[in-house]
GROMACS .gro file of C-alpha atoms in nm:
model
  174
    1UNK     CA    1   1.615   0.650  -0.991
    2UNK     CA    2   1.661   1.013  -1.095
    3UNK     CA    3   1.380   1.261  -1.032
    4UNK     CA    4   1.435   1.508  -1.313
    5UNK     CA    5   1.181   1.752  -1.171
    6UNK     CA    6   1.352   1.794  -0.832
    7UNK     CA    7   1.700   1.698  -0.950
    8UNK     CA    8   1.735   1.441  -0.671
    9UNK     CA    9   1.854   1.085  -0.711
   10UNK     CA   10   1.737   0.776  -0.525
   11UNK     CA   11   1.958   0.471  -0.513
   12UNK     CA   12   1.797   0.143  -0.399
   13UNK     CA   13   1.998  -0.178  -0.372
   14UNK     CA   14   1.829  -0.496  -0.249
   15UNK     CA   15   2.102  -0.696  -0.078
   16UNK     CA   16   1.874  -0.965   0.066
   17UNK     CA   17   1.514  -1.070   0.011
   18UNK     CA   18   1.413  -1.412   0.137
   19UNK     CA   19   1.052  -1.528   0.155
   20UNK     CA   20   0.896  -1.852   0.272
   21UNK     CA   21   0.539  -1.956   0.201
   22UNK     CA   22   0.522  -2.331   0.283
   23UNK     CA   23   0.155  -2.351   0.180
   24UNK     CA   24  -0.145  -2.125   0.129
   25UNK     CA   25  -0.264  -2.216   0.480
   26UNK     CA   26   0.070  -2.168   0.658
   27UNK     CA   27   0.228  -1.854   0.800
   28UNK     CA   28   0.443  -1.661   0.551
   29UNK     CA   29   0.779  -1.515   0.655
   30UNK     CA   30   1.023  -1.275   0.496
   31UNK     CA   31   1.364  -1.124   0.565
   32UNK     CA   32   1.495  -0.817   0.389
   33UNK     CA   33   1.802  -0.598   0.368
   34UNK     CA   34   1.795  -0.291   0.145
   35UNK     CA   35   2.028   0.004   0.097
   36UNK     CA   36   1.848   0.331   0.022
   37UNK     CA   37   2.098   0.602  -0.071
   38UNK     CA   38   2.356   0.401   0.125
   39UNK     CA   39   2.141   0.375   0.439
   40UNK     CA   40   2.059   0.021   0.552
   41UNK     CA   41   1.698  -0.085   0.612
   42UNK     CA   42   1.661  -0.443   0.732
   43UNK     CA   43   1.425  -0.668   0.915
   44UNK     CA   44   1.212  -0.975   0.927
   45UNK     CA   45   0.841  -1.025   0.935
   46UNK     CA   46   0.575  -1.291   0.951
   47UNK     CA   47   0.216  -1.270   0.840
   48UNK     CA   48  -0.082  -1.504   0.849
   49UNK     CA   49  -0.156  -1.737   0.565
   50UNK     CA   50  -0.214  -1.636   0.202
   51UNK     CA   51  -0.568  -1.777   0.231
   52UNK     CA   52  -0.634  -1.552   0.533
   53UNK     CA   53  -0.519  -1.251   0.330
   54UNK     CA   54  -0.768  -1.333   0.054
   55UNK     CA   55  -1.069  -1.408   0.276
   56UNK     CA   56  -1.333  -1.140   0.337
   57UNK     CA   57  -1.357  -1.047   0.617
   58UNK     CA   58  -1.022  -1.168   0.738
   59UNK     CA   59  -0.812  -1.127   1.048
   60UNK     CA   60  -0.442  -1.162   0.965
   61UNK     CA   61  -0.180  -1.170   1.243
   62UNK     CA   62   0.165  -1.020   1.179
   63UNK     CA   63   0.496  -0.947   1.345
   64UNK     CA   64   0.771  -0.713   1.229
   65UNK     CA   65   1.123  -0.644   1.351
   66UNK     CA   66   1.308  -0.376   1.158
   67UNK     CA   67   1.589  -0.125   1.171
   68UNK     CA   68   1.611   0.181   0.949
   69UNK     CA   69   1.829   0.490   0.969
   70UNK     CA   70   1.952   0.382   1.314
   71UNK     CA   71   1.600   0.345   1.456
   72UNK     CA   72   1.493  -0.002   1.570
   73UNK     CA   73   1.132  -0.108   1.601
   74UNK     CA   74   0.911  -0.409   1.644
   75UNK     CA   75   0.538  -0.458   1.605
   76UNK     CA   76   0.296  -0.739   1.683
   77UNK     CA   77  -0.071  -0.730   1.588
   78UNK     CA   78  -0.343  -0.798   1.336
   79UNK     CA   79  -0.465  -0.656   1.009
   80UNK     CA   80  -0.834  -0.688   0.927
   81UNK     CA   81  -0.971  -0.692   0.571
   82UNK     CA   82  -0.643  -0.622   0.390
   83UNK     CA   83  -0.820  -0.669   0.054
   84UNK     CA   84  -1.108  -0.436   0.149
   85UNK     CA   85  -1.162  -0.172   0.416
   86UNK     CA   86  -0.823  -0.214   0.582
   87UNK     CA   87  -0.804  -0.186   0.960
   88UNK     CA   88  -0.516  -0.268   1.195
   89UNK     CA   89  -0.431  -0.300   1.562
   90UNK     CA   90  -0.084  -0.366   1.698
   91UNK     CA   91   0.158  -0.300   1.978
   92UNK     CA   92   0.477  -0.123   1.877
   93UNK     CA   93   0.813  -0.047   2.035
   94UNK     CA   94   1.066   0.186   1.877
   95UNK     CA   95   1.403   0.322   1.988
   96UNK     CA   96   1.605   0.610   1.846
   97UNK     CA   97   1.944   0.619   2.023
   98UNK     CA   98   2.094   0.943   2.149
   99UNK     CA   99   2.263   1.141   1.872
  100UNK     CA  100   2.076   0.974   1.586
  101UNK     CA  101   1.923   1.255   1.376
  102UNK     CA  102   2.076   1.491   1.635
  103UNK     CA  103   1.800   1.385   1.877
  104UNK     CA  104   1.813   1.273   2.237
  105UNK     CA  105   1.751   0.909   2.333
  106UNK     CA  106   1.385   0.832   2.255
  107UNK     CA  107   1.190   0.516   2.337
  108UNK     CA  108   0.830   0.477   2.214
  109UNK     CA  109   0.582   0.214   2.337
  110UNK     CA  110   0.222   0.217   2.225
  111UNK     CA  111  -0.087   0.034   2.109
  112UNK     CA  112  -0.191   0.158   1.765
  113UNK     CA  113  -0.517   0.101   1.581
  114UNK     CA  114  -0.683   0.256   1.281
  115UNK     CA  115  -0.753   0.243   0.912
  116UNK     CA  116  -0.653   0.444   0.606
  117UNK     CA  117  -0.822   0.757   0.748
  118UNK     CA  118  -0.739   0.766   1.119
  119UNK     CA  119  -0.471   0.641   1.355
  120UNK     CA  120  -0.522   0.610   1.730
  121UNK     CA  121  -0.244   0.541   1.979
  122UNK     CA  122  -0.372   0.432   2.318
  123UNK     CA  123  -0.150   0.383   2.619
  124UNK     CA  124   0.138   0.565   2.457
  125UNK     CA  125   0.459   0.589   2.658
  126UNK     CA  126   0.733   0.811   2.520
  127UNK     CA  127   1.061   0.838   2.709
  128UNK     CA  128   1.288   1.122   2.593
  129UNK     CA  129   1.615   1.124   2.790
  130UNK     CA  130   1.429   1.011   3.103
  131UNK     CA  131   1.135   1.249   3.054
  132UNK     CA  132   0.831   1.020   3.038
  133UNK     CA  133   0.516   1.125   2.855
  134UNK     CA  134   0.204   0.907   2.874
  135UNK     CA  135  -0.139   0.942   2.721
  136UNK     CA  136  -0.316   0.908   2.389
  137UNK     CA  137  -0.270   1.038   2.035
  138UNK     CA  138  -0.514   1.048   1.746
  139UNK     CA  139  -0.432   1.151   1.390
  140UNK     CA  140  -0.682   1.219   1.114
  141UNK     CA  141  -0.491   1.164   0.791
  142UNK     CA  142  -0.781   1.165   0.545
  143UNK     CA  143  -0.879   1.530   0.529
  144UNK     CA  144  -0.733   1.803   0.315
  145UNK     CA  145  -0.559   1.928   0.631
  146UNK     CA  146  -0.442   1.631   0.841
  147UNK     CA  147  -0.425   1.693   1.215
  148UNK     CA  148  -0.306   1.530   1.538
  149UNK     CA  149  -0.485   1.544   1.874
  150UNK     CA  150  -0.239   1.461   2.154
  151UNK     CA  151  -0.335   1.421   2.520
  152UNK     CA  152  -0.006   1.366   2.701
  153UNK     CA  153   0.091   1.387   3.069
  154UNK     CA  154   0.423   1.398   3.251
  155UNK     CA  155   0.522   1.427   3.617
  156UNK     CA  156   0.818   1.644   3.519
  157UNK     CA  157   1.012   1.753   3.216
  158UNK     CA  158   1.381   1.832   3.262
  159UNK     CA  159   1.434   2.087   2.983
  160UNK     CA  160   1.812   2.080   3.032
  161UNK     CA  161   1.817   1.709   2.939
  162UNK     CA  162   1.660   1.795   2.604
  163UNK     CA  163   1.919   2.056   2.505
  164UNK     CA  164   2.210   1.961   2.279
  165UNK     CA  165   2.536   1.901   2.458
  166UNK     CA  166   2.783   2.189   2.420
  167UNK     CA  167   3.080   2.108   2.201
  168UNK     CA  168   3.423   2.133   2.355
  169UNK     CA  169   3.725   2.242   2.155
  170UNK     CA  170   3.854   1.885   2.118
  171UNK     CA  171   3.512   1.759   2.003
  172UNK     CA  172   3.475   2.024   1.732
  173UNK     CA  173   3.567   1.946   1.372
  174UNK     CA  174   3.915   2.053   1.261
   0.00000   0.00000   0.00000
């Protein structure tokens, strides 16, 4: 795909897409592996039955395990009314290893809920190089100016652990 307005190109190659829907009343599963501009995005997911998706109101369980751009994540929860006023609630874990995106090691654990207008994260636990932040986050994404309200606590923050490591002469590019 070439965006002539911005001059950027997007390359998408689907290397694997496998789906299983044994019946309209059985759980559906999928596995995927996609290259986006050479970066691998892969994972597997399961979701409640096709009939549950079409019912109103419906409560559809799902699981997701994925890895994209070096970040791994998994989620387990439910989607309510996917064909109407969508709402969701799930527990999520994500890990961005040290050095990925030039960032320190980051582990995220949280319980998310919301709809297409707001997202709430209760019992959030964010560990950045051993600096643990806990609390709640809320994002309003529906207004003309989206905003985030974060209420986070930490016993201590070691600022030195968040700084990039100095490069030595032998680690610098030639």
